[in-house]
Amino acid sequence: MNPIAFVLAVLVFFAFELGFQDVLQLGPRPIAPSFVLMLAVFIAMWAKPVPALWAGLILGALIDLTWTIPRTDGGVATILGPHAMGYMLMTWLVLNIRGMVIKRNPLTMAFLTLIGGIVAQIVVVAMLTIRSLYGDPIPWDATAELLNRVLSAGYSALVAVPISLPLFALAGLFGFHHAHVRRPGQRR
Amino acid sequence: MMALVAVTLLIIGLVPVRYLGWVLWVREPVARVMTPLSAPVLSFVAWIAPPEGASASSEAVAALEQNAAQLEQLYLSEKFENQRLRAQIVQLQRGIALNPQLPVTQFAAPVIGRSSNPSSSMLEVRGGRTRGVTPNTVAVVAGVQLLGRVQRATDSTCLVLPINDPAAGQIGGMIAVDERSIDGPATLLTPTADGTLRGDVEDRRNADGNPRDTIRPGMTVRLRDENYWPANAQMFVLGTVERVETAPDSALRKVVIVRPTVDLRRVSEVVLRITDQDAQAGGTR
């Protein structure tokens, strides 16, 4: 995987994540698509296993580091780990099932975003719920969070369909050589 | 190598938050890189989909409306301050030492970032310790709408928690039954998941036993919470009454649902109000 393309994609997708989240939010509940999740799924679909796992870990860690949680006793907290572990497990899942799907299909990207997103969010909710069990001063409603996050994964899957088109077109820039499109009439 | 990093992150992810203060220092350089990136996208979004509360009328009319609202807030704030000072005089006469009243300085600061997680509405604002911002500094928007309080300040930025974030806790308010009066029924509002604030209304009765106040949708609700908010924030607008309901457990009690006058998640600029009292007066319920 081309590291420069990865860094540029991270910057662009984080800008989308932080910038479009509010306007794309569905109603008053915090249900919004995650562009970083889509990027992580895309990389997991096409990259070699080890770089893909590192990419998942880095993207998850960056999500953790840009998530500030207000503490119930005043101040804020940033917890490094939940998204990093969630995205890593999601990448592992996609790596294991990508051989069984038609990668070039935008619906595949949507499907993998849905199940990968659900798995990642279950890990996040599980880790933060464990924390709340031993009385961490963080406001946490596991049921509501899980529901909102699963719905957000579904929303991300819908948005992944149009997003997959430019991503597939740019797959060559990432160094995913096996991702080049075979043009009509081109010999096998 | 990867297994080691993963195990380390798993452990860090489960360590109690009181041991994770250092992560905030790691976060700062990351936020310094990531948050400015979203600025062009936020500007684009604000252009194509202006937040609710942004008036469709001309800029001059909007400026006049804001001016009028500010003057009204100033009037009520001074009236409240007058009442407070009278109470202080009474207390001083009883020999209780009080903090000197210091002037408020305020400056506009742009919102440069938001949390990556939609469940948190924390805003990152350009304005930090070097400009006098401390935890508990009050932030307002659109002239008179109370936005929230600073939770953490670095040298150059601060994190503001909006009043309607479920983590913000309860906030005391006063329903302005008469727009020029500071003597309205009290309400203790709790943030809900849909961005509104909900709370029971003080049941005030006349001598004949009839209800003294009639609460109607559209009435302004102002901050009146001296124990948990600094004096300079009192009488700022919390929102307007959206609905009035009957309490589920008592037909005699009323419950109000209050919505801030602007979408607090989507503000692009805030005004930070600095006093030396901020740090002393803060706290959480």
GROMACS .gro file of C-alpha atoms in nm:
model
  473
    1MET     CA    1   0.000   0.000   0.000
    2ASN     CA    2   0.128   0.343  -0.094
    3PRO     CA    3   0.182   0.529   0.239
    4ILE     CA    4   0.148   0.876   0.081
    5ALA     CA    5  -0.188   0.784  -0.072
    6PHE     CA    6  -0.293   0.641   0.264
    7VAL     CA    7  -0.200   0.959   0.453
    8LEU     CA    8  -0.378   1.180   0.199
    9ALA     CA    9  -0.687   0.959   0.212
   10VAL     CA   10  -0.683   0.971   0.592
   11LEU     CA   11  -0.670   1.351   0.587
   12VAL     CA   12  -0.953   1.380   0.333
   13PHE     CA   13  -1.178   1.123   0.501
   14PHE     CA   14  -1.122   1.274   0.845
   15ALA     CA   15  -1.214   1.615   0.705
   16PHE     CA   16  -1.536   1.459   0.573
   17GLU     CA   17  -1.594   1.277   0.903
   18LEU     CA   18  -1.563   1.590   1.115
   19GLY     CA   19  -1.721   1.826   0.863
   20PHE     CA   20  -2.024   1.639   0.728
   21GLN     CA   21  -2.126   1.457   1.043
   22ASP     CA   22  -2.368   1.719   1.171
   23VAL     CA   23  -2.536   1.796   0.842
   24LEU     CA   24  -2.583   1.428   0.756
   25GLN     CA   25  -2.711   1.342   1.103
   26LEU     CA   26  -3.052   1.171   1.091
   27GLY     CA   27  -3.285   1.374   1.311
   28PRO     CA   28  -3.190   1.466   1.664
   29ARG     CA   29  -3.031   1.132   1.751
   30PRO     CA   30  -2.655   1.092   1.694
   31ILE     CA   31  -2.689   0.871   1.388
   32ALA     CA   32  -2.446   0.977   1.117
   33PRO     CA   33  -2.233   0.803   0.856
   34SER     CA   34  -1.866   0.741   0.926
   35PHE     CA   35  -1.639   0.817   0.633
   36VAL     CA   36  -1.336   0.680   0.817
   37LEU     CA   37  -1.517   0.348   0.857
   38MET     CA   38  -1.571   0.339   0.480
   39LEU     CA   39  -1.201   0.405   0.420
   40ALA     CA   40  -1.104   0.131   0.664
   41VAL     CA   41  -1.337  -0.116   0.490
   42PHE     CA   42  -1.205  -0.016   0.149
   43ILE     CA   43  -0.845  -0.072   0.260
   44ALA     CA   44  -0.939  -0.402   0.424
   45MET     CA   45  -1.100  -0.513   0.097
   46TRP     CA   46  -0.797  -0.445  -0.117
   47ALA     CA   47  -0.472  -0.421   0.081
   48LYS     CA   48  -0.245  -0.704   0.187
   49PRO     CA   49  -0.338  -0.842   0.530
   50VAL     CA   50  -0.064  -0.691   0.748
   51PRO     CA   51  -0.083  -0.334   0.607
   52ALA     CA   52  -0.461  -0.358   0.619
   53LEU     CA   53  -0.455  -0.450   0.990
   54TRP     CA   54  -0.212  -0.165   1.065
   55ALA     CA   55  -0.433   0.074   0.870
   56GLY     CA   56  -0.739  -0.038   1.069
   57LEU     CA   57  -0.551   0.007   1.394
   58ILE     CA   58  -0.425   0.354   1.299
   59LEU     CA   59  -0.764   0.474   1.175
   60GLY     CA   60  -0.933   0.346   1.489
   61ALA     CA   61  -0.671   0.509   1.710
   62LEU     CA   62  -0.721   0.840   1.528
   63ILE     CA   63  -1.096   0.816   1.585
   64ASP     CA   64  -1.026   0.756   1.955
   65LEU     CA   65  -0.793   1.054   1.971
   66THR     CA   66  -1.045   1.291   1.813
   67TRP     CA   67  -1.329   1.176   2.040
   68THR     CA   68  -1.353   1.384   2.356
   69ILE     CA   69  -1.585   1.248   2.619
   70PRO     CA   70  -1.719   1.484   2.887
   71ARG     CA   71  -1.661   1.345   3.237
   72THR     CA   72  -1.942   1.343   3.489
   73ASP     CA   73  -1.704   1.486   3.750
   74GLY     CA   74  -1.602   1.776   3.524
   75GLY     CA   75  -1.336   1.799   3.256
   76VAL     CA   76  -1.296   1.570   2.959
   77ALA     CA   77  -1.143   1.235   2.879
   78THR     CA   78  -0.999   1.077   2.570
   79ILE     CA   79  -0.985   0.700   2.570
   80LEU     CA   80  -0.735   0.539   2.339
   81GLY     CA   81  -0.820   0.184   2.246
   82PRO     CA   82  -1.191   0.111   2.184
   83HIS     CA   83  -1.208   0.218   1.820
   84ALA     CA   84  -0.853   0.099   1.753
   85MET     CA   85  -0.948  -0.251   1.868
   86GLY     CA   86  -1.286  -0.234   1.697
   87TYR     CA   87  -1.144  -0.128   1.362
   88MET     CA   88  -0.870  -0.388   1.384
   89LEU     CA   89  -1.123  -0.664   1.446
   90MET     CA   90  -1.339  -0.525   1.165
   91THR     CA   91  -1.039  -0.537   0.929
   92TRP     CA   92  -0.968  -0.895   1.032
   93LEU     CA   93  -1.330  -0.985   0.958
   94VAL     CA   94  -1.323  -0.822   0.614
   95LEU     CA   95  -0.990  -0.988   0.534
   96ASN     CA   96  -1.149  -1.324   0.607
   97ILE     CA   97  -1.456  -1.278   0.393
   98ARG     CA   98  -1.323  -1.067   0.109
   99GLY     CA   99  -1.232  -1.375  -0.092
  100MET     CA  100  -1.597  -1.478  -0.103
  101VAL     CA  101  -1.739  -1.153  -0.240
  102ILE     CA  102  -1.730  -0.960  -0.567
  103LYS     CA  103  -1.497  -0.679  -0.464
  104ARG     CA  104  -1.570  -0.445  -0.752
  105ASN     CA  105  -1.936  -0.415  -0.669
  106PRO     CA  106  -2.042  -0.104  -0.469
  107LEU     CA  107  -2.302  -0.319  -0.294
  108THR     CA  108  -2.021  -0.536  -0.162
  109MET     CA  109  -1.863  -0.227  -0.010
  110ALA     CA  110  -2.199  -0.140   0.146
  111PHE     CA  111  -2.245  -0.493   0.284
  112LEU     CA  112  -1.895  -0.507   0.431
  113THR     CA  113  -1.935  -0.157   0.576
  114LEU     CA  114  -2.255  -0.271   0.744
  115ILE     CA  115  -2.124  -0.589   0.904
  116GLY     CA  116  -1.775  -0.446   0.967
  117GLY     CA  117  -1.926  -0.135   1.122
  118ILE     CA  118  -2.153  -0.339   1.349
  119VAL     CA  119  -1.862  -0.554   1.466
  120ALA     CA  120  -1.642  -0.249   1.531
  121GLN     CA  121  -1.917  -0.072   1.724
  122ILE     CA  122  -1.993  -0.380   1.934
  123VAL     CA  123  -1.628  -0.382   2.041
  124VAL     CA  124  -1.640  -0.008   2.124
  125VAL     CA  125  -1.962  -0.041   2.325
  126ALA     CA  126  -1.832  -0.353   2.503
  127MET     CA  127  -1.507  -0.184   2.609
  128LEU     CA  128  -1.679   0.130   2.732
  129THR     CA  129  -1.947  -0.072   2.909
  130ILE     CA  130  -1.677  -0.265   3.094
  131ARG     CA  131  -1.533   0.070   3.202
  132SER     CA  132  -1.870   0.188   3.326
  133LEU     CA  133  -1.903  -0.128   3.536
  134TYR     CA  134  -1.617  -0.022   3.758
  135GLY     CA  135  -1.750   0.329   3.794
  136ASP     CA  136  -1.554   0.534   3.545
  137PRO     CA  137  -1.692   0.891   3.552
  138ILE     CA  138  -1.820   0.878   3.196
  139PRO     CA  139  -2.185   0.914   3.100
  140TRP     CA  140  -2.265   0.589   2.926
  141ASP     CA  141  -2.592   0.429   2.820
  142ALA     CA  142  -2.488   0.102   2.656
  143THR     CA  143  -2.828   0.021   2.502
  144ALA     CA  144  -2.879   0.363   2.344
  145GLU     CA  145  -2.517   0.377   2.227
  146LEU     CA  146  -2.537   0.032   2.068
  147LEU     CA  147  -2.861   0.117   1.891
  148ASN     CA  148  -2.730   0.451   1.762
  149ARG     CA  149  -2.402   0.297   1.653
  150VAL     CA  150  -2.562   0.003   1.471
  151LEU     CA  151  -2.796   0.245   1.292
  152SER     CA  152  -2.495   0.462   1.208
  153ALA     CA  153  -2.325   0.155   1.058
  154GLY     CA  154  -2.635   0.100   0.844
  155TYR     CA  155  -2.633   0.464   0.737
  156SER     CA  156  -2.261   0.439   0.658
  157ALA     CA  157  -2.337   0.135   0.441
  158LEU     CA  158  -2.587   0.339   0.237
  159VAL     CA  159  -2.341   0.626   0.191
  160ALA     CA  160  -2.066   0.374   0.105
  161VAL     CA  161  -2.238   0.295  -0.227
  162PRO     CA  162  -2.167   0.635  -0.391
  163ILE     CA  163  -1.838   0.676  -0.203
  164SER     CA  164  -1.713   0.341  -0.335
  165LEU     CA  165  -1.717   0.463  -0.695
  166PRO     CA  166  -1.437   0.723  -0.662
  167LEU     CA  167  -1.255   0.494  -0.419
  168PHE     CA  168  -1.255   0.204  -0.665
  169ALA     CA  169  -1.136   0.442  -0.936
  170LEU     CA  170  -0.847   0.554  -0.714
  171ALA     CA  171  -0.753   0.204  -0.599
  172GLY     CA  172  -0.448   0.207  -0.825
  173LEU     CA  173  -0.307   0.512  -0.644
  174PHE     CA  174  -0.304   0.314  -0.320
  175GLY     CA  175  -0.084   0.054  -0.484
  176PHE     CA  176  -0.357  -0.209  -0.486
  177HIS     CA  177  -0.235  -0.337  -0.823
  178HIS     CA  178  -0.476  -0.627  -0.832
  179ALA     CA  179  -0.752  -0.370  -0.810
  180HIS     CA  180  -0.706  -0.231  -1.163
  181VAL     CA  181  -1.020  -0.244  -1.369
  182ARG     CA  182  -1.017  -0.454  -1.678
  183ARG     CA  183  -1.148  -0.237  -1.955
  184PRO     CA  184  -1.400  -0.374  -2.206
  185GLY     CA  185  -1.217  -0.553  -2.486
  186GLN     CA  186  -0.897  -0.584  -2.284
  187ARG     CA  187  -0.739  -0.928  -2.301
  188ARG     CA  188  -0.730  -1.143  -1.991
  189MET     CA  189   0.498  -0.614   1.692
  190MET     CA  190   0.133  -0.573   1.593
  191ALA     CA  191   0.020  -0.813   1.865
  192LEU     CA  192   0.214  -0.610   2.121
  193VAL     CA  193   0.056  -0.283   2.006
  194ALA     CA  194  -0.290  -0.442   2.002
  195VAL     CA  195  -0.252  -0.582   2.353
  196THR     CA  196  -0.121  -0.246   2.478
  197LEU     CA  197  -0.419  -0.065   2.325
  198LEU     CA  198  -0.656  -0.320   2.473
  199ILE     CA  199  -0.510  -0.261   2.819
  200ILE     CA  200  -0.511   0.118   2.776
  201GLY     CA  201  -0.869   0.095   2.654
  202LEU     CA  202  -0.974  -0.067   2.981
  203VAL     CA  203  -0.763   0.130   3.227
  204PRO     CA  204  -0.971   0.363   3.449
  205VAL     CA  205  -0.998   0.712   3.307
  206ARG     CA  206  -0.817   0.870   3.602
  207TYR     CA  207  -0.496   0.710   3.473
  208LEU     CA  208  -0.547   0.834   3.118
  209GLY     CA  209  -0.474   1.204   3.159
  210TRP     CA  210  -0.166   1.163   2.942
  211VAL     CA  211  -0.384   1.061   2.644
  212LEU     CA  212  -0.513   1.419   2.630
  213TRP     CA  213  -0.155   1.531   2.566
  214VAL     CA  214  -0.128   1.278   2.284
  215ARG     CA  215  -0.461   1.401   2.151
  216GLU     CA  216  -0.349   1.761   2.118
  217PRO     CA  217  -0.105   1.728   1.826
  218VAL     CA  218  -0.349   1.493   1.652
  219ALA     CA  219  -0.633   1.743   1.697
  220ARG     CA  220  -0.404   2.024   1.580
  221VAL     CA  221  -0.360   1.843   1.250
  222MET     CA  222  -0.708   1.696   1.209
  223THR     CA  223  -0.941   1.977   1.317
  224PRO     CA  224  -0.825   2.246   1.072
  225LEU     CA  225  -0.881   1.998   0.791
  226SER     CA  226  -1.252   2.000   0.856
  227ALA     CA  227  -1.273   2.381   0.837
  228PRO     CA  228  -1.327   2.401   0.457
  229VAL     CA  229  -1.586   2.124   0.477
  230LEU     CA  230  -1.764   2.300   0.765
  231SER     CA  231  -1.766   2.628   0.569
  232PHE     CA  232  -1.907   2.447   0.268
  233VAL     CA  233  -2.173   2.281   0.481
  234ALA     CA  234  -2.266   2.612   0.647
  235TRP     CA  235  -2.302   2.764   0.301
  236ILE     CA  236  -2.522   2.492   0.149
  237ALA     CA  237  -2.720   2.414   0.465
  238PRO     CA  238  -2.721   2.704   0.711
  239PRO     CA  239  -2.806   2.593   1.064
  240GLU     CA  240  -3.155   2.641   1.203
  241GLY     CA  241  -3.199   2.978   1.363
  242ALA     CA  242  -2.999   3.157   1.093
  243SER     CA  243  -3.243   3.422   0.984
  244ALA     CA  244  -3.349   3.431   0.623
  245SER     CA  245  -3.396   3.807   0.638
  246SER     CA  246  -3.130   4.052   0.533
  247GLU     CA  247  -2.807   4.089   0.729
  248ALA     CA  248  -2.903   4.437   0.852
  249VAL     CA  249  -3.232   4.311   0.995
  250ALA     CA  250  -3.054   4.015   1.151
  251ALA     CA  251  -2.799   4.247   1.311
  252LEU     CA  252  -3.075   4.469   1.451
  253GLU     CA  253  -3.263   4.168   1.587
  254GLN     CA  254  -2.947   4.046   1.754
  255ASN     CA  255  -2.880   4.393   1.896
  256ALA     CA  256  -3.229   4.409   2.043
  257ALA     CA  257  -3.190   4.065   2.198
  258GLN     CA  258  -2.853   4.164   2.344
  259LEU     CA  259  -2.994   4.482   2.495
  260GLU     CA  260  -3.281   4.289   2.645
  261GLN     CA  261  -3.039   4.037   2.790
  262LEU     CA  262  -2.825   4.321   2.925
  263TYR     CA  263  -3.126   4.483   3.086
  264LEU     CA  264  -3.235   4.162   3.255
  265SER     CA  265  -2.880   4.078   3.352
  266GLU     CA  266  -2.835   4.422   3.514
  267LYS     CA  267  -3.169   4.387   3.688
  268PHE     CA  268  -3.062   4.048   3.817
  269GLU     CA  269  -2.723   4.188   3.917
  270ASN     CA  270  -2.893   4.472   4.099
  271GLN     CA  271  -3.102   4.223   4.292
  272ARG     CA  272  -2.791   4.017   4.368
  273LEU     CA  273  -2.596   4.320   4.489
  274ARG     CA  274  -2.879   4.419   4.717
  275ALA     CA  275  -2.865   4.070   4.864
  276GLN     CA  276  -2.486   4.107   4.895
  277ILE     CA  277  -2.524   4.432   5.084
  278VAL     CA  278  -2.752   4.257   5.326
  279GLN     CA  279  -2.496   3.978   5.362
  280LEU     CA  280  -2.206   4.224   5.401
  281GLN     CA  281  -2.393   4.397   5.671
  282ARG     CA  282  -2.399   4.060   5.844
  283GLY     CA  283  -2.020   4.042   5.808
  284ILE     CA  284  -1.987   3.787   5.528
  285ALA     CA  285  -1.686   3.843   5.299
  286LEU     CA  286  -1.763   3.837   4.931
  287ASN     CA  287  -1.554   3.826   4.615
  288PRO     CA  288  -1.516   4.159   4.441
  289GLN     CA  289  -1.717   4.196   4.122
  290LEU     CA  290  -1.482   4.201   3.825
  291PRO     CA  291  -1.560   4.318   3.473
  292VAL     CA  292  -1.623   4.069   3.196
  293THR     CA  293  -1.415   4.071   2.884
  294GLN     CA  294  -1.537   3.878   2.587
  295PHE     CA  295  -1.406   3.780   2.248
  296ALA     CA  296  -1.537   3.594   1.949
  297ALA     CA  297  -1.365   3.266   1.871
  298PRO     CA  298  -1.423   3.031   1.578
  299VAL     CA  299  -1.525   2.671   1.626
  300ILE     CA  300  -1.241   2.475   1.472
  301GLY     CA  301  -1.345   2.122   1.540
  302ARG     CA  302  -1.599   1.875   1.662
  303SER     CA  303  -1.578   1.536   1.818
  304SER     CA  304  -1.536   1.248   1.573
  305ASN     CA  305  -1.817   1.071   1.750
  306PRO     CA  306  -2.172   1.195   1.692
  307SER     CA  307  -2.273   1.095   2.045
  308SER     CA  308  -2.057   1.376   2.183
  309SER     CA  309  -2.137   1.734   2.087
  310MET     CA  310  -1.821   1.881   2.239
  311LEU     CA  311  -1.687   2.175   2.035
  312GLU     CA  312  -1.322   2.269   1.997
  313VAL     CA  313  -1.282   2.647   1.993
  314ARG     CA  314  -0.980   2.859   1.903
  315GLY     CA  315  -0.912   3.043   2.227
  316GLY     CA  316  -0.714   2.909   2.518
  317ARG     CA  317  -0.525   2.990   2.834
  318THR     CA  318  -0.319   3.258   2.663
  319ARG     CA  319  -0.640   3.460   2.623
  320GLY     CA  320  -0.759   3.397   2.974
  321VAL     CA  321  -0.986   3.101   2.904
  322THR     CA  322  -1.012   2.855   3.191
  323PRO     CA  323  -1.235   2.559   3.270
  324ASN     CA  324  -1.583   2.697   3.347
  325THR     CA  325  -1.545   3.000   3.119
  326VAL     CA  326  -1.889   3.071   2.975
  327ALA     CA  327  -1.952   3.053   2.601
  328VAL     CA  328  -2.248   3.215   2.425
  329VAL     CA  329  -2.369   3.232   2.066
  330ALA     CA  330  -2.592   3.463   1.861
  331GLY     CA  331  -2.556   3.737   2.119
  332VAL     CA  332  -2.765   3.595   2.400
  333GLN     CA  333  -2.797   3.219   2.362
  334LEU     CA  334  -2.598   3.034   2.626
  335LEU     CA  335  -2.386   2.770   2.456
  336GLY     CA  336  -2.212   2.605   2.749
  337ARG     CA  337  -1.902   2.600   2.958
  338VAL     CA  338  -1.538   2.530   2.884
  339GLN     CA  339  -1.440   2.185   3.007
  340ARG     CA  340  -1.072   2.197   2.922
  341ALA     CA  341  -0.839   2.469   2.801
  342THR     CA  342  -0.499   2.435   2.640
  343ASP     CA  343  -0.275   2.729   2.553
  344SER     CA  344  -0.447   2.793   2.221
  345THR     CA  345  -0.777   2.603   2.221
  346CYS     CA  346  -1.055   2.495   2.451
  347LEU     CA  347  -1.330   2.235   2.457
  348VAL     CA  348  -1.683   2.361   2.518
  349LEU     CA  349  -1.964   2.131   2.627
  350PRO     CA  350  -2.304   2.258   2.506
  351ILE     CA  351  -2.582   2.282   2.764
  352ASN     CA  352  -2.800   2.036   2.572
  353ASP     CA  353  -2.541   1.758   2.568
  354PRO     CA  354  -2.670   1.472   2.786
  355ALA     CA  355  -2.339   1.482   2.973
  356ALA     CA  356  -2.381   1.848   3.067
  357GLY     CA  357  -2.609   1.771   3.359
  358GLN     CA  358  -2.900   1.969   3.494
  359ILE     CA  359  -2.928   2.344   3.462
  360GLY     CA  360  -3.153   2.585   3.646
  361GLY     CA  361  -3.370   2.819   3.447
  362MET     CA  362  -3.642   3.078   3.479
  363ILE     CA  363  -3.936   3.093   3.242
  364ALA     CA  364  -3.987   3.453   3.135
  365VAL     CA  365  -4.364   3.471   3.169
  366ASP     CA  366  -4.324   3.846   3.138
  367GLU     CA  367  -4.037   3.931   2.901
  368ARG     CA  368  -3.924   4.224   3.117
  369SER     CA  369  -3.934   4.041   3.447
  370ILE     CA  370  -3.678   3.824   3.620
  371ASP     CA  371  -3.941   3.680   3.849
  372GLY     CA  372  -4.065   3.381   3.655
  373PRO     CA  373  -4.130   3.024   3.761
  374ALA     CA  374  -3.814   2.824   3.812
  375THR     CA  375  -3.736   2.503   3.628
  376LEU     CA  376  -3.454   2.253   3.659
  377LEU     CA  377  -3.381   2.135   3.306
  378THR     CA  378  -3.220   1.808   3.206
  379PRO     CA  379  -3.073   1.757   2.857
  380THR     CA  380  -3.244   1.489   2.649
  381ALA     CA  381  -3.114   1.281   2.361
  382ASP     CA  382  -3.294   1.491   2.099
  383GLY     CA  383  -3.114   1.818   2.176
  384THR     CA  384  -3.388   1.967   2.393
  385LEU     CA  385  -3.398   2.032   2.768
  386ARG     CA  386  -3.678   1.901   2.984
  387GLY     CA  387  -3.779   1.990   3.334
  388ASP     CA  388  -4.053   2.035   3.590
  389VAL     CA  389  -4.192   2.386   3.633
  390GLU     CA  390  -4.221   2.545   3.974
  391ASP     CA  391  -4.584   2.541   4.077
  392ARG     CA  392  -4.663   2.893   4.201
  393ARG     CA  393  -5.006   2.969   4.334
  394ASN     CA  394  -5.196   3.287   4.410
  395ALA     CA  395  -5.349   3.350   4.749
  396ASP     CA  396  -5.677   3.204   4.620
  397GLY     CA  397  -5.502   2.879   4.527
  398ASN     CA  398  -5.518   2.926   4.151
  399PRO     CA  399  -5.204   2.879   3.938
  400ARG     CA  400  -5.009   3.203   3.917
  401ASP     CA  401  -4.836   3.138   3.584
  402THR     CA  402  -4.957   3.026   3.246
  403ILE     CA  403  -4.674   2.868   3.053
  404ARG     CA  404  -4.708   2.880   2.679
  405PRO     CA  405  -4.492   2.754   2.390
  406GLY     CA  406  -4.264   3.027   2.261
  407MET     CA  407  -4.180   3.173   2.601
  408THR     CA  408  -3.813   3.241   2.662
  409VAL     CA  409  -3.629   3.044   2.928
  410ARG     CA  410  -3.328   3.211   3.086
  411LEU     CA  411  -3.047   3.085   3.304
  412ARG     CA  412  -3.100   3.133   3.676
  413ASP     CA  413  -2.864   2.899   3.849
  414GLU     CA  414  -2.639   3.088   4.087
  415ASN     CA  415  -2.499   2.782   4.259
  416TYR     CA  416  -2.352   2.621   3.950
  417TRP     CA  417  -2.307   2.901   3.697
  418PRO     CA  418  -2.109   3.223   3.736
  419ALA     CA  419  -2.288   3.553   3.785
  420ASN     CA  420  -2.187   3.676   3.440
  421ALA     CA  421  -2.387   3.397   3.277
  422GLN     CA  422  -2.716   3.458   3.459
  423MET     CA  423  -3.014   3.560   3.246
  424PHE     CA  424  -2.864   3.436   2.922
  425VAL     CA  425  -3.116   3.251   2.709
  426LEU     CA  426  -3.138   2.873   2.745
  427GLY     CA  427  -3.401   2.843   2.475
  428THR     CA  428  -3.770   2.876   2.411
  429VAL     CA  429  -4.051   2.660   2.538
  430GLU     CA  430  -4.137   2.413   2.264
  431ARG     CA  431  -4.403   2.213   2.447
  432VAL     CA  432  -4.579   2.212   2.781
  433GLU     CA  433  -4.684   1.872   2.912
  434THR     CA  434  -4.840   1.739   3.225
  435ALA     CA  435  -4.600   1.544   3.444
  436PRO     CA  436  -4.663   1.170   3.406
  437ASP     CA  437  -4.673   1.118   3.782
  438SER     CA  438  -4.881   1.421   3.879
  439ALA     CA  439  -5.157   1.590   3.686
  440LEU     CA  440  -5.096   1.915   3.873
  441ARG     CA  441  -4.733   1.954   3.774
  442LYS     CA  442  -4.624   2.092   3.441
  443VAL     CA  443  -4.319   1.987   3.243
  444VAL     CA  444  -4.160   2.208   2.979
  445ILE     CA  445  -3.955   2.100   2.681
  446VAL     CA  446  -3.713   2.376   2.590
  447ARG     CA  447  -3.522   2.400   2.264
  448PRO     CA  448  -3.218   2.629   2.228
  449THR     CA  449  -3.278   2.913   1.984
  450VAL     CA  450  -2.991   2.795   1.762
  451ASP     CA  451  -2.864   2.448   1.680
  452LEU     CA  452  -2.581   2.432   1.932
  453ARG     CA  453  -2.407   2.146   1.751
  454ARG     CA  454  -2.365   2.352   1.438
  455VAL     CA  455  -2.239   2.689   1.555
  456SER     CA  456  -1.939   2.823   1.370
  457GLU     CA  457  -1.838   3.100   1.610
  458VAL     CA  458  -1.881   3.150   1.983
  459VAL     CA  459  -1.823   3.436   2.225
  460LEU     CA  460  -1.614   3.348   2.530
  461ARG     CA  461  -1.679   3.557   2.842
  462ILE     CA  462  -1.377   3.585   3.068
  463THR     CA  463  -1.381   3.679   3.436
  464ASP     CA  464  -1.156   3.580   3.723
  465GLN     CA  465  -1.461   3.439   3.894
  466ASP     CA  466  -1.520   3.168   3.636
  467ALA     CA  467  -1.286   2.916   3.787
  468GLN     CA  468  -1.421   2.980   4.135
  469ALA     CA  469  -1.788   2.966   4.054
  470GLY     CA  470  -1.788   2.648   3.846
  471GLY     CA  471  -1.893   2.302   3.934
  472THR     CA  472  -2.114   2.018   3.830
  473ARG     CA  473  -2.432   1.887   3.975
   0.00000   0.00000   0.00000
